[in-house]
Coordinates of C-alpha atoms in Angstrom, one line a residue:
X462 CA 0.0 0.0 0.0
X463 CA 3.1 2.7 0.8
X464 CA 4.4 1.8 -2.5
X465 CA 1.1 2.4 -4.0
X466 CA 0.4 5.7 -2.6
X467 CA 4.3 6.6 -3.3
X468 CA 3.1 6.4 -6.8
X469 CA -0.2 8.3 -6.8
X470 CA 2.0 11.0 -4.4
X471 CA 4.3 11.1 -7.2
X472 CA 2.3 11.3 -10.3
X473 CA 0.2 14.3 -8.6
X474 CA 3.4 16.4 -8.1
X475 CA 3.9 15.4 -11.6
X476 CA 0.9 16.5 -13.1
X477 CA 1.2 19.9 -11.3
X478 CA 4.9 20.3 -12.1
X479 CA 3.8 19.5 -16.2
X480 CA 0.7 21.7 -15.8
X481 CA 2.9 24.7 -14.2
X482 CA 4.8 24.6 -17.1
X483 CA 2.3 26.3 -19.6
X484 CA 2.4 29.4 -19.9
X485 CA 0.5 32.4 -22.8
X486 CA 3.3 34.1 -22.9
X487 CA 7.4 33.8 -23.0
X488 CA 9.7 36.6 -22.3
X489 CA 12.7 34.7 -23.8
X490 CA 12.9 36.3 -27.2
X491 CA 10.7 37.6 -29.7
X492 CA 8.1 35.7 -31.5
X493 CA 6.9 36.8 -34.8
X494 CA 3.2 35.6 -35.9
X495 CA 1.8 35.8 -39.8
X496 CA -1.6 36.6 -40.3
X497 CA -4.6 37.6 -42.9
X498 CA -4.4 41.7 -42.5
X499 CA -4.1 42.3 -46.5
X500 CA -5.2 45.5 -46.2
X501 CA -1.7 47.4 -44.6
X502 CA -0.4 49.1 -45.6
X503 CA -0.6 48.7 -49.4
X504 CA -2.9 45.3 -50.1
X505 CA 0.4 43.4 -50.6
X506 CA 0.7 40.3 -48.7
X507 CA 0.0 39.4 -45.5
X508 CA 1.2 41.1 -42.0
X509 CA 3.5 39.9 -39.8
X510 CA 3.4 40.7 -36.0
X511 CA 5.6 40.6 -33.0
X512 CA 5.4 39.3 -29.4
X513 CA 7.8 41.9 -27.9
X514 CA 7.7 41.9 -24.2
X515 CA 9.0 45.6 -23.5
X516 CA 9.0 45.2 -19.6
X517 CA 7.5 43.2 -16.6
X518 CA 6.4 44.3 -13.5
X519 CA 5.2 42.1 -10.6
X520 CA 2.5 42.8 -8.2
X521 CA 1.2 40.6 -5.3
X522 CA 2.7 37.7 -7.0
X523 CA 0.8 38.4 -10.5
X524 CA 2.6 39.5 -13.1
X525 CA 2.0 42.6 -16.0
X526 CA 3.4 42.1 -19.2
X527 CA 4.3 45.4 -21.2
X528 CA 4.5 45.5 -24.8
X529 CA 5.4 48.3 -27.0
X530 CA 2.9 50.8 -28.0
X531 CA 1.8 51.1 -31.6
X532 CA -0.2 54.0 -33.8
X533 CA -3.6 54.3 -33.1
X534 CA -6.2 56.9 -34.0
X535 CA -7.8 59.5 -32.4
X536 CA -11.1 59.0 -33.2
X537 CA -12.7 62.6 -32.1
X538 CA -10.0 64.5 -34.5
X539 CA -10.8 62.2 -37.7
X540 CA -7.5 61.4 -39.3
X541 CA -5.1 62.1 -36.2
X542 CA -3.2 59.6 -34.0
X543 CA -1.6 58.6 -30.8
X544 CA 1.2 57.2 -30.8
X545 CA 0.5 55.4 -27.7
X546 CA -2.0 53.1 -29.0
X547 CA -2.7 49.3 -28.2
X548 CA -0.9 47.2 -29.6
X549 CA -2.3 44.4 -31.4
X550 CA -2.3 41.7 -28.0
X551 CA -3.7 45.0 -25.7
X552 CA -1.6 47.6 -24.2
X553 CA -0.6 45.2 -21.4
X554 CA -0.9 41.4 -20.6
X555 CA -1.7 40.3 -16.7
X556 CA -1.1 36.5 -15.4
X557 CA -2.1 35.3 -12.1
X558 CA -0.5 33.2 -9.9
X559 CA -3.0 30.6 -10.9
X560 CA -2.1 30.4 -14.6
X561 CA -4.7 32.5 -15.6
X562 CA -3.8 35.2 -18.5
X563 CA -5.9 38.7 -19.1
X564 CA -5.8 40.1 -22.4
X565 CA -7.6 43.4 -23.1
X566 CA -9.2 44.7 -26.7
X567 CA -9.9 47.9 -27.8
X568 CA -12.6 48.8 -25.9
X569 CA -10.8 47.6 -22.9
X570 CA -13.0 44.3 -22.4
X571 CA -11.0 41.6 -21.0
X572 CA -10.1 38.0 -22.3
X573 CA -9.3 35.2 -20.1
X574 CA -7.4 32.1 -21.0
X575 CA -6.7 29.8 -18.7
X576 CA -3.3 28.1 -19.3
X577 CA -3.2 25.1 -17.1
X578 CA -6.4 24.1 -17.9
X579 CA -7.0 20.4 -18.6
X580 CA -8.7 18.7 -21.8
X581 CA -12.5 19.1 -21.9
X582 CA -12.0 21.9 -19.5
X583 CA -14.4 24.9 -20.3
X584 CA -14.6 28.7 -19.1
X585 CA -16.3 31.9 -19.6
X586 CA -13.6 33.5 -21.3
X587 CA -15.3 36.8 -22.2
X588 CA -18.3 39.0 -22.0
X589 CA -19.5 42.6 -22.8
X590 CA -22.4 45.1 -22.1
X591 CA -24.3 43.9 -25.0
X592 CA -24.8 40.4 -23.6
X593 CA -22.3 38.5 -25.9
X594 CA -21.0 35.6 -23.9
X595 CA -18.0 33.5 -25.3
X596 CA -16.9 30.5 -24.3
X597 CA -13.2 29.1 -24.4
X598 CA -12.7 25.3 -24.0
X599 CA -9.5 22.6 -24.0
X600 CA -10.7 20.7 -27.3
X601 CA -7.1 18.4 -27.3
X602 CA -3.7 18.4 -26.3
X603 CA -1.5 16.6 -29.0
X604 CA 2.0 16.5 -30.1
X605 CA 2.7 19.0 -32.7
X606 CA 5.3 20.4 -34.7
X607 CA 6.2 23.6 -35.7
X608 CA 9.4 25.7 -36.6
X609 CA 11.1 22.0 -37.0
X610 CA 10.3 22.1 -33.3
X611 CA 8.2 19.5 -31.4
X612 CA 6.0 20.0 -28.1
X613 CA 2.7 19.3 -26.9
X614 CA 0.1 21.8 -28.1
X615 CA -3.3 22.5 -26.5
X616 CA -6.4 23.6 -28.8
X617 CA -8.4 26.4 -27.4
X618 CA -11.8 26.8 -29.6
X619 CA -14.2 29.4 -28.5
X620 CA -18.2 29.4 -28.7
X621 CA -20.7 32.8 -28.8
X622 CA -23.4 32.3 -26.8
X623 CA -26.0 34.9 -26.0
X624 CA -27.2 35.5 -22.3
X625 CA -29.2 32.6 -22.0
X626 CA -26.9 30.5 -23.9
X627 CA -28.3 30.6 -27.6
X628 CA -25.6 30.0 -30.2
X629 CA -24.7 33.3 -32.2
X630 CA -22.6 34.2 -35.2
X631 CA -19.6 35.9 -34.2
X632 CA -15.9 35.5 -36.2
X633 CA -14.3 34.1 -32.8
X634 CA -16.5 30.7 -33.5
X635 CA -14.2 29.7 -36.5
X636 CA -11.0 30.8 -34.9
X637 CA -9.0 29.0 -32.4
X638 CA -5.9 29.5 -30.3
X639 CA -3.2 26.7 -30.4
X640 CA -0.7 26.8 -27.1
X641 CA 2.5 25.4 -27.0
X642 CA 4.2 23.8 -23.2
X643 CA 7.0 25.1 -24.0
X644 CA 7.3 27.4 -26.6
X645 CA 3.8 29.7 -25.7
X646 CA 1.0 30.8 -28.3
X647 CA 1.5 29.1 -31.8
X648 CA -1.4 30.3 -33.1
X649 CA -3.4 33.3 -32.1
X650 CA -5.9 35.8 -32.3
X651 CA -5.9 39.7 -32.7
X652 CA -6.3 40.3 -29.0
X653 CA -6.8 44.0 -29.5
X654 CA -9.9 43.4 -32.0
X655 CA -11.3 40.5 -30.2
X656 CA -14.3 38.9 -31.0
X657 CA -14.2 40.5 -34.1
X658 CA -13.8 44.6 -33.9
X659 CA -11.8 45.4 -36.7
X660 CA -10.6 49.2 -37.9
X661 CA -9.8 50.6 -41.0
X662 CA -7.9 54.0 -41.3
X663 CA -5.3 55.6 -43.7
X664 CA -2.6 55.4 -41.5
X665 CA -3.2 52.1 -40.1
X666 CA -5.6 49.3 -41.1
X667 CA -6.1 46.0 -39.0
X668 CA -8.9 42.8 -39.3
X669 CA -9.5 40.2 -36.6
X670 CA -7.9 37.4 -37.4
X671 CA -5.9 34.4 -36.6
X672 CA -2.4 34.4 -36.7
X673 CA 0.6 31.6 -36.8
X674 CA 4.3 31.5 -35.8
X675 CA 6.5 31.9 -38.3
X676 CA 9.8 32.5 -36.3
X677 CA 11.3 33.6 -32.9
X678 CA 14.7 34.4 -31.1
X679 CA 17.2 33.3 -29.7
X680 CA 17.9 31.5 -30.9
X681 CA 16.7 32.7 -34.1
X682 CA 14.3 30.3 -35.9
X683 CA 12.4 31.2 -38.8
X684 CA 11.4 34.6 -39.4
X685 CA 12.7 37.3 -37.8
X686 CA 13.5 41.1 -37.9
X687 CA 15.7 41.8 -40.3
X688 CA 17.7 45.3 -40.8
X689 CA 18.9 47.6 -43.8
X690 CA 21.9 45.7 -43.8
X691 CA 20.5 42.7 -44.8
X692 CA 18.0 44.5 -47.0
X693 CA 21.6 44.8 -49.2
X694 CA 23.4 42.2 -48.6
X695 CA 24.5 41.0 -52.1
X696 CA 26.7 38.2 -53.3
X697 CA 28.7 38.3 -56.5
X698 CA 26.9 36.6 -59.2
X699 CA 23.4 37.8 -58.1
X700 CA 21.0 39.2 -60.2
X701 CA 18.1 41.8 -60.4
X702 CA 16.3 42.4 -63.1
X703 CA 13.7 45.7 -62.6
X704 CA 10.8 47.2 -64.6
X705 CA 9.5 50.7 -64.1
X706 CA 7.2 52.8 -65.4
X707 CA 6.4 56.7 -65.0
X708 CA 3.5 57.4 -67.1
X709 CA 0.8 60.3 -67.4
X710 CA -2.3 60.0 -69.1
X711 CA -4.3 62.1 -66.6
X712 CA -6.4 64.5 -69.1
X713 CA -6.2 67.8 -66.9
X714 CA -2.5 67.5 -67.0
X715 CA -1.2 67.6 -70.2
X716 CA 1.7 66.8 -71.5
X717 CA 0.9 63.3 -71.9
X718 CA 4.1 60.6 -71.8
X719 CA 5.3 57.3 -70.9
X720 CA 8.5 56.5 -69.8
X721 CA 9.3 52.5 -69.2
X722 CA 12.5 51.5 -67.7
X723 CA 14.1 47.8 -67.8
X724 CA 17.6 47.1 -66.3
X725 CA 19.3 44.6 -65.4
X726 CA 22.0 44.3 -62.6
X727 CA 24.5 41.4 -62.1
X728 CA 27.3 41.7 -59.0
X729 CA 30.3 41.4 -60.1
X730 CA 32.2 42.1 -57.2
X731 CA 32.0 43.6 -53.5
X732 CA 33.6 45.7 -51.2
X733 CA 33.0 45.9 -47.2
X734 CA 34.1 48.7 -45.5
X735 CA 36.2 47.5 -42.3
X736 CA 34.3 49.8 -39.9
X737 CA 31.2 48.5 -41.5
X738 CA 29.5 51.8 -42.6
X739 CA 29.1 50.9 -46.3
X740 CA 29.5 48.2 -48.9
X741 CA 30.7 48.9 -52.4
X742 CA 28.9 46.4 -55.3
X743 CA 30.5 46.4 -58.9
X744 CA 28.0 46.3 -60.8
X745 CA 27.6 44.7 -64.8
X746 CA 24.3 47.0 -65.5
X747 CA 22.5 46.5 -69.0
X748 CA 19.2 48.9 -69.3
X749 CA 16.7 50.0 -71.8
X750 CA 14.6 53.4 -71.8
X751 CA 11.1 53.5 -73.9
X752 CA 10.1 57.4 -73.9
X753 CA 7.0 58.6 -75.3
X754 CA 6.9 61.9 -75.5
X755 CA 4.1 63.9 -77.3
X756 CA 3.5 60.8 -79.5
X757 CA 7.2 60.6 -80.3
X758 CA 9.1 57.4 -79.0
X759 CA 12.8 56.8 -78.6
X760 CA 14.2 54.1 -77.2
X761 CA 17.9 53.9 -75.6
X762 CA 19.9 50.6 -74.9
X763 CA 23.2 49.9 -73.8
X764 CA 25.5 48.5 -71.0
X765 CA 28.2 49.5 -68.4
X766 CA 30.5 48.3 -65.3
X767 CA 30.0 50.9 -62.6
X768 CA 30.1 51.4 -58.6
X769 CA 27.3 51.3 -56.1
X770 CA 27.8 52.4 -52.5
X771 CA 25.3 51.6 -49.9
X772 CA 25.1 53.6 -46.5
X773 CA 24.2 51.8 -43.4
X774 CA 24.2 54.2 -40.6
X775 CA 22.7 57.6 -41.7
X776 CA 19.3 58.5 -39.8
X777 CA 16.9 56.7 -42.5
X778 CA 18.3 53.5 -42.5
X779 CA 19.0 53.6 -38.9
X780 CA 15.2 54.4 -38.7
X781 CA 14.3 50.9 -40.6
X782 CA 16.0 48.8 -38.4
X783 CA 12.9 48.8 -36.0
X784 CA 10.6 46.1 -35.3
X785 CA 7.4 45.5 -37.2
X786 CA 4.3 47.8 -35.9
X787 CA 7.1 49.7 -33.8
X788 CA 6.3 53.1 -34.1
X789 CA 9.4 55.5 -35.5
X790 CA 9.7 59.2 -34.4
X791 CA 11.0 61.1 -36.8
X792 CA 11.2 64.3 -35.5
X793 CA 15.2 65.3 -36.1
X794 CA 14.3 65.8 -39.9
X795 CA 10.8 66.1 -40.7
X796 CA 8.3 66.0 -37.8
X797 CA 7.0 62.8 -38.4
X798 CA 5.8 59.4 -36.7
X799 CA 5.0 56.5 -39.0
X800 CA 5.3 52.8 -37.9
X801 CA 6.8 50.0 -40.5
X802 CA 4.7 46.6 -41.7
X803 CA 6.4 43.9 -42.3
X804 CA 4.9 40.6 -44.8
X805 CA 5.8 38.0 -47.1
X806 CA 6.9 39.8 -50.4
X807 CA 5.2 38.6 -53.6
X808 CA 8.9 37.1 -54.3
X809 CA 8.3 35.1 -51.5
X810 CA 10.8 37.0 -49.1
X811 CA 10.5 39.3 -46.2
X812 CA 10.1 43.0 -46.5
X813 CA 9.5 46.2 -44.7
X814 CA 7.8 48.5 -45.8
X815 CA 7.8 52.5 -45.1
X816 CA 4.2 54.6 -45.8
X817 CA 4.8 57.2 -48.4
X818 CA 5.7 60.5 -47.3
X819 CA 1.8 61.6 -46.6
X820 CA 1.1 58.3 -44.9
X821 CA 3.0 59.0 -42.0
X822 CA 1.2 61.1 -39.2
X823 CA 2.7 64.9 -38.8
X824 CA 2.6 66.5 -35.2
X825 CA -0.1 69.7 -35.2
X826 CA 1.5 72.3 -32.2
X827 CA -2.3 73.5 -31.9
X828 CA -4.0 70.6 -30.3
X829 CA -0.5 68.1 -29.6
X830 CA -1.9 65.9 -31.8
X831 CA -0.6 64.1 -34.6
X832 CA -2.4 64.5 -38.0
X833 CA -2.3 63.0 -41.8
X834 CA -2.3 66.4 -43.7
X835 CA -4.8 66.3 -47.0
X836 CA -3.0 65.5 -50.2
X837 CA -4.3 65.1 -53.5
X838 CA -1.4 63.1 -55.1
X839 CA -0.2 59.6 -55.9
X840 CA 1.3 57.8 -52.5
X841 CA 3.9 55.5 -52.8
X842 CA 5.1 53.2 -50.0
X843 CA 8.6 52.1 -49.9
X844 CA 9.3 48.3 -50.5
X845 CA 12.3 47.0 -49.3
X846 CA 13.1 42.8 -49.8
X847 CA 15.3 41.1 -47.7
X848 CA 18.5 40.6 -49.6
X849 CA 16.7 41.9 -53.0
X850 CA 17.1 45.8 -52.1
X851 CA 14.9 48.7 -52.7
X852 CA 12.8 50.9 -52.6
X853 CA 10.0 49.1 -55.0
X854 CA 6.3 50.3 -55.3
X855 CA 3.7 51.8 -57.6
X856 CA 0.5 53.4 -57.4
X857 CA -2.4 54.4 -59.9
X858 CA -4.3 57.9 -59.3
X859 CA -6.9 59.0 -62.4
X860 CA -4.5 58.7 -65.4
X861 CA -1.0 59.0 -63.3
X862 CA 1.2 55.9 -63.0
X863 CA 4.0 55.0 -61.3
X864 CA 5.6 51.9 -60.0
X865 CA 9.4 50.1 -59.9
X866 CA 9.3 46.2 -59.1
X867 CA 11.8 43.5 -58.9
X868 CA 10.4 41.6 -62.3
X869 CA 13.1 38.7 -61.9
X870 CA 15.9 37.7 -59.6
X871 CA 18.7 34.8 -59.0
X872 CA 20.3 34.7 -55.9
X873 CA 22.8 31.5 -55.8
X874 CA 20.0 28.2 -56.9
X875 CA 17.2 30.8 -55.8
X876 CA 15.5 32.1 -59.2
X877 CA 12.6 34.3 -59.4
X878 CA 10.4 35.2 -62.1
X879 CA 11.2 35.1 -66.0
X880 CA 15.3 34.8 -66.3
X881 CA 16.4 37.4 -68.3
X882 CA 19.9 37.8 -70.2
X883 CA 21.7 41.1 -71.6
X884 CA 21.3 39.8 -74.7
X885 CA 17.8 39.6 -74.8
X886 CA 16.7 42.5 -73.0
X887 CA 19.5 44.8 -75.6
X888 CA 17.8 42.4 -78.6
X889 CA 14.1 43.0 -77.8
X890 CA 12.5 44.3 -81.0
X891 CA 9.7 46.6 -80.8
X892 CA 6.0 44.9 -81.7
X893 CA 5.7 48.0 -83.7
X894 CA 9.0 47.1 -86.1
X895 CA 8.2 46.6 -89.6
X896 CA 9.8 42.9 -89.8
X897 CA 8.0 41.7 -87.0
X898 CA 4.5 43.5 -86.9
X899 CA 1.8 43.2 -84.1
X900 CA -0.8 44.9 -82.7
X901 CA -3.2 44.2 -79.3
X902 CA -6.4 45.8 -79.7
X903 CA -8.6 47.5 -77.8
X904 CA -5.6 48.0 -75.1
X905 CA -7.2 49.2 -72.5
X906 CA -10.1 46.5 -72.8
X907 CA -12.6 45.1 -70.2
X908 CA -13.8 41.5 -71.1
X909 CA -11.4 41.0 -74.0
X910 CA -9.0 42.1 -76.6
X911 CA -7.2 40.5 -79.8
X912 CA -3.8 40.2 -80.9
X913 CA -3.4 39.7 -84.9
X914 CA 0.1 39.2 -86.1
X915 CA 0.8 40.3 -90.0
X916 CA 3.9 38.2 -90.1
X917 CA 3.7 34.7 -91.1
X918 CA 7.2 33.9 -89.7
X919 CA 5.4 34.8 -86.2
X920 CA 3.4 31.5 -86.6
X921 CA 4.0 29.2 -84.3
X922 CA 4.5 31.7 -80.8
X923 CA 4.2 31.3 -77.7
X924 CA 2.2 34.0 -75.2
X925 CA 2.6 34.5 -72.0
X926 CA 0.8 37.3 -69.9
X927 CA 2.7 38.4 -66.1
X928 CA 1.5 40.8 -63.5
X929 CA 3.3 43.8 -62.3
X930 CA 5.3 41.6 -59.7
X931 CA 6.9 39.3 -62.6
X932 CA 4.8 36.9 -61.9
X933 CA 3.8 34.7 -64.5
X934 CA -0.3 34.3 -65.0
X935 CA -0.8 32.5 -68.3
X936 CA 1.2 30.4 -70.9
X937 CA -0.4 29.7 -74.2
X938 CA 2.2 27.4 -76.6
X939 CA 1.8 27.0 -80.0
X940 CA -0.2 29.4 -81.7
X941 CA -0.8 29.4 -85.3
X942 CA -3.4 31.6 -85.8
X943 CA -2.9 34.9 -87.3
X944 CA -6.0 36.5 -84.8
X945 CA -6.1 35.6 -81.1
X946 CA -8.5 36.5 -78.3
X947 CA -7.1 37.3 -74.7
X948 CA -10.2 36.6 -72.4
X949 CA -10.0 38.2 -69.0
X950 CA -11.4 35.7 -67.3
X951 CA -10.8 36.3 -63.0
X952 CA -8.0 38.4 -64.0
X953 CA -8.7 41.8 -61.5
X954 CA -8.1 45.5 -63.1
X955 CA -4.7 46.6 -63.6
X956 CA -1.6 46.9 -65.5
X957 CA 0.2 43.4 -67.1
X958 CA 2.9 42.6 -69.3
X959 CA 2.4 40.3 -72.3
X960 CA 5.4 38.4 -74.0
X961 CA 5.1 36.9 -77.6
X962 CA 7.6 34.3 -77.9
X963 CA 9.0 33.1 -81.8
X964 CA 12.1 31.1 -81.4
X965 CA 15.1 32.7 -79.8
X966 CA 13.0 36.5 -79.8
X967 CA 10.8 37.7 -77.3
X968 CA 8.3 40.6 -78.3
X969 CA 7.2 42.2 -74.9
X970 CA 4.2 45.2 -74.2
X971 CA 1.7 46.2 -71.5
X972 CA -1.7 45.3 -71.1
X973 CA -4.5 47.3 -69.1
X974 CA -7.8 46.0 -68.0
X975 CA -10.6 48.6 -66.7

């Protein structure tokens, strides 16, 4: 019987020793979550956020979690902000002594989730004034793996109830919160919009959602912050190929022109500056300029070996280094306070970007607030990729066009988009040459347009249609016909690029669907 109770003695400290051990949040490094916020700042990608624990302070045995403070608006001055706003998980996080965690949303309601709560466990995890109820409940602990790391997760799914505990539609019910034992929250939710607030401003914009891990530190795994550094942090034998375009067409503001830019960089060789200021690239640069101007086109090719030198520590780039959502005073030069987003990159790579000039917030002396002045102009947020450089971006406003992308890129076995050579981008022949004649028509078009091709030695070609980002959307082989129809099928408004392909010769224009 002693040796029987020895083990029922021991198997209870164990279960409380293996149930202290979870816990909502870990101050041990950073942890960086992606989630579904497409809408900031530019409608590229998806957000990433941070788990930054700024500060702790412990009261009575429970303990406050700070985190840093992000851009929020002022809602009674219209388009002003604070730049002591919530931050996504609430201003602050509290945890009992019991395990119990306290998140807060915007309107300062407060979440409750229960950490060392057992399977088929069950709680009222939050409430508000208009009788909303929500449940939280411990639907499994599993093993799980994540990060290349394994650890025993807990599910936490939620359930809106009313106040007599009728089912209701709310977001929260699809969403779920997955908790790791060692490792803290792998998946989870937009505390500060929670059960489904969301806000949408110029500045700033933000949806409930769910969000995963996709990296922490120390040590680093996955994704992490990244700094302007590594935003240029070439090897010889890279490549970048670019497309840009700085058009008018805006019928109040004549002159009308287009001016498209392709080049294309390969590093031939680098410098680093022992006290680590700057690094020097040699750069094999080929480039071609198409001007319209006034109806008049010229076009200028050509190639050269030149010098690059990239600054590291000057106030701007100093200024990037932050982390994502962190909000950046800019005072020292212009004023300002803006705060940088941070997403997967169409090329499949982290970036940062910084809101345009009249995207960031500018302090008013009148009322101490901090305001988004009215402009009537084209705003461009700058795009920088990890190790693919920068700035890239574009915007579209009433006939006015401007944009710069990374169209193509090979970093070591890493290729992105459609390789291009010097040879072919110096070769390209104009569709509107007189030995190889084509014409796309109507261009700009909404449901469809028609290419016809007055050269037989055109027949068989290949096309193939990209978006802005090099990104390839359709690949048609083999046509013979002399008249083709494009279809625009799901294809949203925009600007593409087409490519006819005959042979060895690649025939390249834009495309614009209203």
């Amino acid at each position: 019987m002693k040796k029987n109770y020895f083990i029922v003695y021991f198997f209870f400290i164990y279960q409380i020793c293996y149930s202290q051990n979870w816990e909502c949040i870990k101050t041990n490094g950073d942890y960086y979550y992606l989630g579904n916020n497409t809408g900031y700042p530019s409608g590229q990608g998806k957000a990433i956020k941070i788990i930054h624990i700024d500060s702790i302070r412990n009261i009575n045995g429970d303990s406050i979690f700070y985190v840093p403070p992000t851009i929020r608006p002022i809602y009674q001055f219209g388009e002003c902000y604070s730049p002591e706003g919530a931050s996504w998980i609430g201003r602050y996080v509290i945890k009992n002594q019991n395990g119990d965690y306290f998140f807060f949303n915007t309107n300062n309601d407060t979440i409750k989730i229960k950490s060392l709560a057992e399977i088929n466990d069950s709680w009222l995890c939050y409430k508000d004034s208009n009788n909303l109820r929500i449940t939280a409940k411990i639907s499994s602990v599993v093993p799980d793996t994540f990060l290349g790391i394994s650890d025993s997760v807990k599910l936490i799914s939620f359930l809106a109830t009313d106040s007599l505990g009728d089912s209701l539609s709310n977001p929260v019910n699809s969403l779920h919160l997955l908790l790791s034992k060692t490792y803290g929250f792998i998946d989870i939710l937009n505390f500060n919009s929670f059960p489904g607030l969301s806000s949408s401003y110029m500045l700033y914009t933000e949806e409930f959602s769910q969000y995963n891990i996709v990296g922490k530190s120390n040590p680093d795994v996955g994704i992490t912050n990244f700094t302007f550094h590594e935003v240029y942090d070439f090897d010889i034998g890279d490549e970048f190929y670019y497309v840009g375009l700085d058009e008018n067409m805006m019928l109040s503001y004549p002159p009308y022109y287009s001016h498209y830019s392709y080049v294309l960089d390969k590093i031939v060789d680098k410098d680093v500056y022992i006290q680590g200021d700057s690094v020097v690239y040699t750069v094999d640069r080929c480039y071609k300029y198409v001007n319209t101007d006034s109806g008049i086109t010229t076009i200028t090719k050509g190639s050269y070996i030149g010098k690059r030198r990239i600054y590291f520590n000057n106030l701007n780039n100093v200024v990037f280094d932050h982390m994502p959502d962190e909000v950046v005073f800019d005072t020292i030069t212009n004023n300002r306070i803006y705060t940088l987003a941070f997403y997967p990159s169409y090329q499949n790579r982290t970036c940062k970007i910084v809101p345009s000039e009249y995207c960031q917030a500018i302090f008013n002396n009148n009322d101490s607030s901090w305001c988004i002045p009215i402009i009537d102009a084209c705003l461009i947020d700058a795009e920088y990729v990890y190790g693919c450089g920068g700035p890239y971006g574009g915007c579209n406003y009433y006939g006015y066009t401007n944009y710069y992308y990374l169209s193509y890129y090979k970093k070591g076995f890493e290729i992105y988009g459609n390789p291009m050579t010097c040879n072919v981008l110096l070769g390209i022949d104009e569709p509107w040459t007189e030995d190889g004649f084509f014409e796309i028509f109507p261009n700009p078009f909404s449901d469809k347009t028609t290419i016809k091709i007055s050269n037989e030695n055109f027949h068989p070609y290949t096309l193939e249609i990209y978006n802005i980002f090099g990104q390839r959307l359709r690949k048609i082989k083999n046509i013979n016909s002399s008249v083709y129809t494009i279809e625009r099928n799901n294809l949203p408004a925009g600007i593409y690029f087409y490519s006819v392909i005959v042979e060895n010769n690649t025939y390249s224009g834009k495309l614009v669907i209203e």
